[in-house]
C-alpha atoms as a printed R data frame, in Angstrom:
    type eleno elety resid chain resno       x      y       z
1   ATOM     1    CA   MET     A     1 -29.012 33.513  26.611
2   ATOM     2    CA   ILE     A     2 -28.185 32.194  23.253
3   ATOM     3    CA   THR     A     3 -27.685 35.517  20.392
4   ATOM     4    CA   VAL     A     4 -26.848 34.751  16.778
5   ATOM     5    CA   ALA     A     5 -23.747 37.024  17.420
6   ATOM     6    CA   SER     A     6 -22.731 34.812  20.382
7   ATOM     7    CA   LEU     A     7 -22.596 32.151  18.341
8   ATOM     8    CA   ALA     A     8 -20.558 33.781  15.268
9   ATOM     9    CA   PRO     A     9 -17.091 33.590  16.716
10  ATOM    10    CA   TYR     A    10 -17.320 29.713  17.534
11  ATOM    11    CA   LEU     A    11 -18.714 28.764  13.614
12  ATOM    12    CA   GLY     A    12 -16.096 31.878  12.373
13  ATOM    13    CA   GLY     A    13 -13.350 29.431  14.013
14  ATOM    14    CA   ALA     A    14 -14.815 25.740  13.449
15  ATOM    15    CA   LEU     A    15 -14.892 26.859   9.700
16  ATOM    16    CA   ALA     A    16 -11.627 28.147   9.933
17  ATOM    17    CA   LEU     A    17 -10.358 24.970  12.412
18  ATOM    18    CA   GLY     A    18 -12.004 22.409   9.716
19  ATOM    19    CA   GLY     A    19 -10.011 24.173   6.369
20  ATOM    20    CA   ILE     A    20  -7.321 24.410   8.193
21  ATOM    21    CA   ALA     A    21  -7.129 20.312   8.669
22  ATOM    22    CA   VAL     A    22  -8.852 19.876   4.748
23  ATOM    23    CA   ALA     A    23  -6.566 21.583   3.809
24  ATOM    24    CA   ALA     A    24  -3.563 19.120   5.858
25  ATOM    25    CA   SER     A    25  -5.145 15.876   4.821
26  ATOM    26    CA   ARG     A    26  -5.047 16.683   1.256
27  ATOM    27    CA   ARG     A    27  -8.617 15.090   0.135
28  ATOM    28    CA   ARG     A    28 -10.722 16.169  -3.127
29  ATOM    29    CA   GLU     A    29 -14.025 15.412  -1.228
30  ATOM    30    CA   LEU     A    30 -13.180 17.167   1.599
31  ATOM    31    CA   LEU     A    31 -12.241 20.419   0.269
32  ATOM    32    CA   ILE     A    32 -15.760 20.400  -1.811
33  ATOM    33    CA   ARG     A    33 -17.494 19.751   0.919
34  ATOM    34    CA   TRP     A    34 -15.441 22.249   2.983
35  ATOM    35    CA   CYS     A    35 -16.255 24.917   0.477
36  ATOM    36    CA   ALA     A    36 -20.187 23.851   0.490
37  ATOM    37    CA   TRP     A    37 -19.580 25.013   4.018
38  ATOM    38    CA   ALA     A    38 -17.728 27.996   3.417
39  ATOM    39    CA   VAL     A    39 -20.739 29.281   1.626
40  ATOM    40    CA   GLY     A    40 -23.390 27.928   3.547
41  ATOM    41    CA   VAL     A    41 -22.396 28.593   6.834
42  ATOM    42    CA   PRO     A    42 -22.531 32.224   6.394
43  ATOM    43    CA   LEU     A    43 -25.330 32.491   4.197
44  ATOM    44    CA   VAL     A    44 -27.393 30.619   7.187
45  ATOM    45    CA   THR     A    45 -25.924 32.199   9.953
46  ATOM    46    CA   GLY     A    46 -26.272 35.965   8.352
47  ATOM    47    CA   ALA     A    47 -30.604 35.163   7.981
48  ATOM    48    CA   PHE     A    48 -30.315 34.166  11.690
49  ATOM    49    CA   TRP     A    49 -28.973 37.167  12.215
50  ATOM    50    CA   TRP     A    50 -32.018 39.303  10.678
51  ATOM    51    CA   GLY     A    51 -34.388 37.451  13.048
52  ATOM    52    CA   ARG     A    52 -37.345 36.179  12.369
53  ATOM    53    CA   PRO     A    53 -37.719 37.117   8.648
54  ATOM    54    CA   GLY     A    54 -34.614 35.275   7.226
55  ATOM    55    CA   ALA     A    55 -34.881 32.468   9.604
56  ATOM    56    CA   ALA     A    56 -38.753 32.092   8.150
57  ATOM    57    CA   ALA     A    57 -36.766 32.376   4.653
58  ATOM    58    CA   ILE     A    58 -34.353 30.194   5.145
59  ATOM    59    CA   ALA     A    59 -36.922 27.787   6.421
60  ATOM    60    CA   ILE     A    60 -38.576 28.277   3.111
61  ATOM    61    CA   VAL     A    61 -36.108 27.342   0.999
62  ATOM    62    CA   VAL     A    62 -34.909 24.666   2.745
63  ATOM    63    CA   GLY     A    63 -38.374 23.363   2.472
64  ATOM    64    CA   VAL     A    64 -39.364 23.431  -0.736
65  ATOM    65    CA   VAL     A    65 -36.136 22.490  -2.019
66  ATOM    66    CA   ALA     A    66 -36.230 19.527   0.904
67  ATOM    67    CA   VAL     A    67 -39.815 18.874  -0.777
68  ATOM    68    CA   MET     A    68 -38.336 18.592  -4.367
69  ATOM    69    CA   GLU     A    69 -36.102 15.901  -3.052
70  ATOM    70    CA   PHE     A    70 -38.595 13.720  -1.104
71  ATOM    71    CA   GLY     A    71 -40.904 13.685  -4.084
72  ATOM    72    CA   GLY     A    72 -38.080 12.285  -6.099
73  ATOM    73    CA   LEU     A    73 -37.535  9.510  -3.433
74  ATOM    74    CA   MET     A    74 -41.150  8.885  -3.390
75  ATOM    75    CA   ARG     A    75 -42.119  9.358  -6.906
76  ATOM    76    CA   LEU     A    76 -44.124 12.085  -6.347
77  ATOM    77    CA   GLY     A    77 -45.193 13.968  -9.469
78  ATOM    78    CA   TRP     A    78 -44.713 17.326 -10.293
79  ATOM    79    CA   VAL     A    79 -48.230 18.227  -9.065
80  ATOM    80    CA   ASP     A    80 -47.764 16.689  -5.940
81  ATOM    81    CA   ARG     A    81 -44.284 17.948  -5.390
82  ATOM    82    CA   VAL     A    82 -46.049 21.705  -5.559
83  ATOM    83    CA   VAL     A    83 -49.003 21.084  -3.317
84  ATOM    84    CA   LEU     A    84 -46.251 19.972  -0.336
85  ATOM    85    CA   ALA     A    85 -44.029 22.350  -0.842
86  ATOM    86    CA   ALA     A    86 -46.780 25.179  -0.921
87  ATOM    87    CA   ALA     A    87 -48.272 23.821   2.546
88  ATOM    88    CA   VAL     A    88 -44.259 23.525   4.077
89  ATOM    89    CA   ALA     A    89 -43.970 26.796   2.892
90  ATOM    90    CA   GLY     A    90 -47.496 27.829   3.978
91  ATOM    91    CA   VAL     A    91 -46.700 26.335   7.721
92  ATOM    92    CA   VAL     A    92 -43.434 28.157   8.006
93  ATOM    93    CA   LEU     A    93 -45.099 31.876   6.982
94  ATOM    94    CA   ALA     A    94 -47.481 30.498   9.585
95  ATOM    95    CA   ALA     A    95 -45.168 30.298  12.423
96  ATOM    96    CA   TRP     A    96 -43.291 33.708  11.342
97  ATOM    97    CA   LEU     A    97 -47.188 36.016  10.900
98  ATOM    98    CA   ALA     A    98 -49.677 34.267  12.378
99  ATOM    99    CA   PRO     A    99 -48.354 31.385  15.109
100 ATOM   100    CA   GLY     A   100 -51.478 30.829  16.656
101 ATOM   101    CA   GLN     A   101 -52.967 29.476  13.038
102 ATOM   102    CA   VAL     A   102 -49.768 27.105  13.131
103 ATOM   103    CA   LEU     A   103 -51.739 23.624  13.289
104 ATOM   104    CA   ARG     A   104 -54.872 25.058  11.464
105 ATOM   105    CA   VAL     A   105 -52.315 25.618   8.768
106 ATOM   106    CA   VAL     A   106 -51.619 22.024   8.775
107 ATOM   107    CA   ALA     A   107 -55.038 20.705   8.720
108 ATOM   108    CA   ILE     A   108 -55.408 22.769   5.814
109 ATOM   109    CA   GLY     A   109 -52.047 21.440   4.334
110 ATOM   110    CA   ALA     A   110 -52.899 18.026   4.390
111 ATOM   111    CA   LEU     A   111 -56.185 18.453   2.968
112 ATOM   112    CA   ALA     A   112 -54.916 20.388  -0.540
113 ATOM   113    CA   VAL     A   113 -52.247 17.184  -0.233
114 ATOM   114    CA   ALA     A   114 -54.681 14.440   0.512
115 ATOM   115    CA   ALA     A   115 -57.144 16.053  -2.513
116 ATOM   116    CA   VAL     A   116 -54.390 16.310  -5.058
117 ATOM   117    CA   PRO     A   117 -54.677 12.466  -5.814
118 ATOM   118    CA   LEU     A   118 -58.161 12.408  -4.817
119 ATOM   119    CA   LEU     A   119 -59.186 14.234  -7.647
120 ATOM   120    CA   ALA     A   120 -57.331 12.900 -10.481
121 ATOM   121    CA   GLY     A   121 -59.323  9.498  -8.938
122 ATOM   122    CA   ASP     A   122 -55.626  7.757  -9.036
123 ATOM   123    CA   ALA     A   123 -56.891  4.176  -8.120
124 ATOM   124    CA   ASP     A   124 -53.645  2.027  -8.178
125 ATOM   125    CA   HIS     A   125 -51.699  4.870  -6.949
126 ATOM   126    CA   GLY     A   126 -53.280  7.137  -4.768
127 ATOM   127    CA   LEU     A   127 -52.902  5.267  -1.381
128 ATOM   128    CA   ARG     A   128 -49.139  5.401  -1.117
129 ATOM   129    CA   ARG     A   129 -49.450  9.202  -3.248
130 ATOM   130    CA   LEU     A   130 -51.341 10.540  -0.031
131 ATOM   131    CA   SER     A   131 -49.112  8.263   2.139
132 ATOM   132    CA   ALA     A   132 -46.251 10.024   1.071
133 ATOM   133    CA   GLY     A   133 -47.520 13.246   0.757
134 ATOM   134    CA   LEU     A   134 -48.991 13.804   4.389
135 ATOM   135    CA   LEU     A   135 -45.433 11.562   5.379
136 ATOM   136    CA   GLY     A   136 -43.782 14.915   3.883
137 ATOM   137    CA   LEU     A   137 -45.908 17.603   5.294
138 ATOM   138    CA   ALA     A   138 -45.274 16.479   8.834
139 ATOM   139    CA   TRP     A   139 -41.505 15.911   8.855
140 ATOM   140    CA   LEU     A   140 -40.881 18.978   7.089
141 ATOM   141    CA   SER     A   141 -43.466 21.113   7.957
142 ATOM   142    CA   VAL     A   142 -40.854 21.225  11.315
143 ATOM   143    CA   LEU     A   143 -38.771 23.783   9.624
144 ATOM   144    CA   ALA     A   144 -41.308 26.063  11.173
145 ATOM   145    CA   ALA     A   145 -39.610 25.785  14.294
146 ATOM   146    CA   LEU     A   146 -36.404 27.858  12.655
147 ATOM   147    CA   VAL     A   147 -38.924 30.484  13.311
148 ATOM   148    CA   PRO     A   148 -39.541 30.651  17.142
149 ATOM   149    CA   LEU     A   149 -36.517 28.925  17.918
150 ATOM   150    CA   GLY     A   150 -34.176 31.087  16.572
151 ATOM   151    CA   ALA     A   151 -30.339 31.518  17.659
152 ATOM   152    CA   SER     A   152 -31.015 27.411  19.899
153 ATOM   153    CA   ALA     A   153 -32.105 26.112  16.677
154 ATOM   154    CA   LEU     A   154 -28.636 27.322  14.846
155 ATOM   155    CA   ALA     A   155 -26.713 25.853  17.555
156 ATOM   156    CA   LEU     A   156 -29.110 22.692  17.738
157 ATOM   157    CA   PHE     A   157 -27.684 22.295  13.991
158 ATOM   158    CA   VAL     A   158 -24.362 22.847  14.639
159 ATOM   159    CA   ALA     A   159 -24.447 19.986  17.723
160 ATOM   160    CA   VAL     A   160 -26.180 17.590  15.743
161 ATOM   161    CA   SER     A   161 -23.824 18.419  12.125
162 ATOM   162    CA   ILE     A   162 -20.972 17.935  14.602
163 ATOM   163    CA   ALA     A   163 -22.655 14.330  16.305
164 ATOM   164    CA   ASP     A   164 -22.703 13.034  12.728
165 ATOM   165    CA   ILE     A   165 -19.518 13.568  11.333
166 ATOM   166    CA   VAL     A   166 -17.845 12.500  15.038
167 ATOM   167    CA   ALA     A   167 -19.501  9.087  15.106
168 ATOM   168    CA   TYR     A   168 -19.027  8.712  11.207
169 ATOM   169    CA   PHE     A   169 -14.852  9.075  11.810
170 ATOM   170    CA   ALA     A   170 -15.433  7.156  15.333
171 ATOM   171    CA   GLY     A   171 -17.425  4.758  13.621
172 ATOM   172    CA   ARG     A   172 -15.006  3.435  11.513
173 ATOM   173    CA   GLY     A   173 -12.167  3.783  13.623
174 ATOM   174    CA   LEU     A   174 -14.195  1.855  16.668
175 ATOM   175    CA   GLY     A   175 -16.147 -0.916  15.346
176 ATOM   176    CA   GLY     A   176 -18.049 -2.753  17.191
177 ATOM   177    CA   PRO     A   177 -21.581 -3.733  16.653
178 ATOM   178    CA   ARG     A   178 -23.828 -2.225  14.385
179 ATOM   179    CA   LEU     A   179 -26.342  0.532  14.827
180 ATOM   180    CA   SER     A   180 -29.089 -0.798  13.326
181 ATOM   181    CA   PRO     A   181 -29.891 -3.047   9.614
182 ATOM   182    CA   LEU     A   182 -30.997  0.596   7.991
183 ATOM   183    CA   SER     A   183 -28.343  2.368   7.943
184 ATOM   184    CA   PRO     A   184 -24.878 -0.392   8.446
185 ATOM   185    CA   ALA     A   185 -22.149  1.452   7.829
186 ATOM   186    CA   LYS     A   186 -23.083  2.968  11.682
187 ATOM   187    CA   ARG     A   187 -22.227  1.403  15.043
188 ATOM   188    CA   TRP     A   188 -22.870  2.037  18.834
189 ATOM   189    CA   SER     A   189 -19.506  3.244  18.915
190 ATOM   190    CA   GLY     A   190 -20.011  6.038  16.846
191 ATOM   191    CA   THR     A   191 -23.313  6.903  17.811
192 ATOM   192    CA   LEU     A   192 -21.989  7.102  20.562
193 ATOM   193    CA   ALA     A   193 -19.368  9.042  20.416
194 ATOM   194    CA   GLY     A   194 -21.146 11.353  18.333
195 ATOM   195    CA   ALA     A   195 -23.803 12.589  21.494
196 ATOM   196    CA   ALA     A   196 -20.631 12.735  23.078
197 ATOM   197    CA   ALA     A   197 -19.351 15.275  21.136
198 ATOM   198    CA   GLY     A   198 -22.697 16.618  20.166
199 ATOM   199    CA   LEU     A   199 -23.604 17.690  23.610
200 ATOM   200    CA   GLY     A   200 -19.559 18.758  24.341
201 ATOM   201    CA   VAL     A   201 -20.591 21.222  21.191
202 ATOM   202    CA   LEU     A   202 -23.616 22.026  23.413
203 ATOM   203    CA   ALA     A   203 -21.649 23.138  26.481
204 ATOM   204    CA   VAL     A   204 -18.932 25.412  24.082
205 ATOM   205    CA   LEU     A   205 -22.032 26.885  23.127
206 ATOM   206    CA   SER     A   206 -23.490 27.616  25.979
207 ATOM   207    CA   ALA     A   207 -26.673 25.555  24.888
208 ATOM   208    CA   LEU     A   208 -26.747 22.427  26.781
209 ATOM   209    CA   SER     A   209 -30.194 22.210  28.511
210 ATOM   210    CA   TRP     A   210 -31.799 18.607  28.571
211 ATOM   211    CA   PRO     A   211 -34.220 19.418  26.409
212 ATOM   212    CA   MET     A   212 -31.017 20.195  23.381
213 ATOM   213    CA   ALA     A   213 -29.080 17.433  25.250
214 ATOM   214    CA   VAL     A   214 -32.450 15.080  24.129
215 ATOM   215    CA   ALA     A   215 -32.333 16.886  20.646
216 ATOM   216    CA   VAL     A   216 -29.189 15.923  19.441
217 ATOM   217    CA   ALA     A   217 -28.587 12.086  21.523
218 ATOM   218    CA   VAL     A   218 -31.748 11.110  20.336
219 ATOM   219    CA   GLY     A   219 -33.455 12.879  18.005
220 ATOM   220    CA   GLY     A   220 -30.006 13.657  15.698
221 ATOM   221    CA   LEU     A   221 -30.071  9.582  15.149
222 ATOM   222    CA   ALA     A   222 -34.031  8.986  14.620
223 ATOM   223    CA   GLY     A   223 -33.708 11.846  11.983
224 ATOM   224    CA   ASP     A   224 -30.165 10.174   9.861
225 ATOM   225    CA   LEU     A   225 -32.431  6.652  10.555
226 ATOM   226    CA   LEU     A   226 -35.756  7.958   9.165
227 ATOM   227    CA   GLU     A   227 -34.007  9.128   6.503
228 ATOM   228    CA   SER     A   228 -31.916  5.570   6.297
229 ATOM   229    CA   MET     A   229 -35.163  4.207   5.612
230 ATOM   230    CA   ILE     A   230 -37.005  6.357   2.869
231 ATOM   231    CA   LYS     A   231 -33.719  6.043   1.091
232 ATOM   232    CA   ARG     A   232 -33.351  2.547   1.290
233 ATOM   233    CA   GLY     A   233 -37.415  1.991   0.200
234 ATOM   234    CA   ALA     A   234 -36.631  3.946  -2.471
235 ATOM   235    CA   GLN     A   235 -32.926  2.214  -3.195
236 ATOM   236    CA   VAL     A   236 -31.061  4.941  -3.524
237 ATOM   237    CA   LYS     A   237 -27.225  5.879  -1.473
238 ATOM   238    CA   ASP     A   238 -28.326  9.651  -1.479
239 ATOM   239    CA   ALA     A   239 -31.580 12.163  -1.141
240 ATOM   240    CA   GLY     A   240 -29.856 14.417  -4.102
241 ATOM   241    CA   ARG     A   241 -26.791 14.740  -6.903
242 ATOM   242    CA   TRP     A   242 -26.122 18.811  -6.820
243 ATOM   243    CA   LEU     A   243 -24.898 19.674  -3.418
244 ATOM   244    CA   PRO     A   244 -21.113 19.129  -3.691
245 ATOM   245    CA   GLY     A   245 -19.384 16.589  -1.869
246 ATOM   246    CA   SER     A   246 -22.749 15.477   0.590
247 ATOM   247    CA   GLY     A   247 -25.505 15.089  -1.864
248 ATOM   248    CA   GLY     A   248 -28.716 16.965  -1.495
249 ATOM   249    CA   LEU     A   249 -29.870 18.649   1.238
250 ATOM   250    CA   LEU     A   250 -31.605 16.356   2.646
251 ATOM   251    CA   ASP     A   251 -28.386 14.037   3.518
252 ATOM   252    CA   ARG     A   252 -27.760 17.577   5.652
253 ATOM   253    CA   ILE     A   253 -31.122 18.765   7.823
254 ATOM   254    CA   ASP     A   254 -32.059 14.629   8.200
255 ATOM   255    CA   SER     A   255 -30.636 14.638  11.443
256 ATOM   256    CA   LEU     A   256 -32.072 18.532  12.832
257 ATOM   257    CA   LEU     A   257 -35.182 17.690  11.941
258 ATOM   258    CA   ILE     A   258 -36.617 15.499  13.962
259 ATOM   259    CA   ALA     A   259 -33.798 16.697  16.682
260 ATOM   260    CA   LEU     A   260 -36.239 20.030  16.436
261 ATOM   261    CA   ALA     A   261 -39.385 17.440  16.436
262 ATOM   262    CA   VAL     A   262 -37.638 16.911  19.657
263 ATOM   263    CA   LEU     A   263 -37.243 20.333  20.712
264 ATOM   264    CA   LEU     A   264 -40.227 21.929  20.456
265 ATOM   265    CA   VAL     A   265 -41.702 18.586  21.909
266 ATOM   266    CA   LEU     A   266 -39.613 18.614  25.670
267 ATOM   267    CA   ARG     A   267 -39.634 22.675  25.400
């Protein structure tokens, strides 16, 4: 059984090795990104060590920030964003405190999201606001899976993160056919190398199973492409600019979100 205690040494070791590699490269942008990871990894690990309350707290914080970034991409007003954030937080709380009521809470959240443009009588942009709000609820409410999955979700995050990094560098180095018009910089060579690296990470963490493998190899890729499609529609490069070296939080968790959804379905 995977536990946070069993994952902690690997996370610490990976962070240390990454720091050495970044220092050797002397590249400022990589150093900035590593510093962000050096702060975030211990915080997230500590929260998961706390158990379900910690996982719920992380999911709510991440969910609210992600909603604000998503709302900016979709040009949603503050009322839409606040209601959507409350709906996502409600789903996470239900996953923690009342697991049997999650679907009911999702339905209530969907009604609340739909009510905002309806009550405003927005004939010009109401459909866009409604569609964006429901997409955001379906996409970001998956963070509630962090609560029941616990250490497995942490292992999944590590695997998809390593897969993303390897895919980026392998794609640039190996070249070859492009993966999708949604993300022209991505190559099939990098995608396959990243998937192999992600599976290797799962094996090292003793977390390799066929649902986890599919979640990393297929779900992680789909999540990345989904956010690329949203950003292309919004004509922006990053979901935000506040996270040092990484743009926005959505840019860091896009692969995880769909990977979590795939894992939930297969489990």
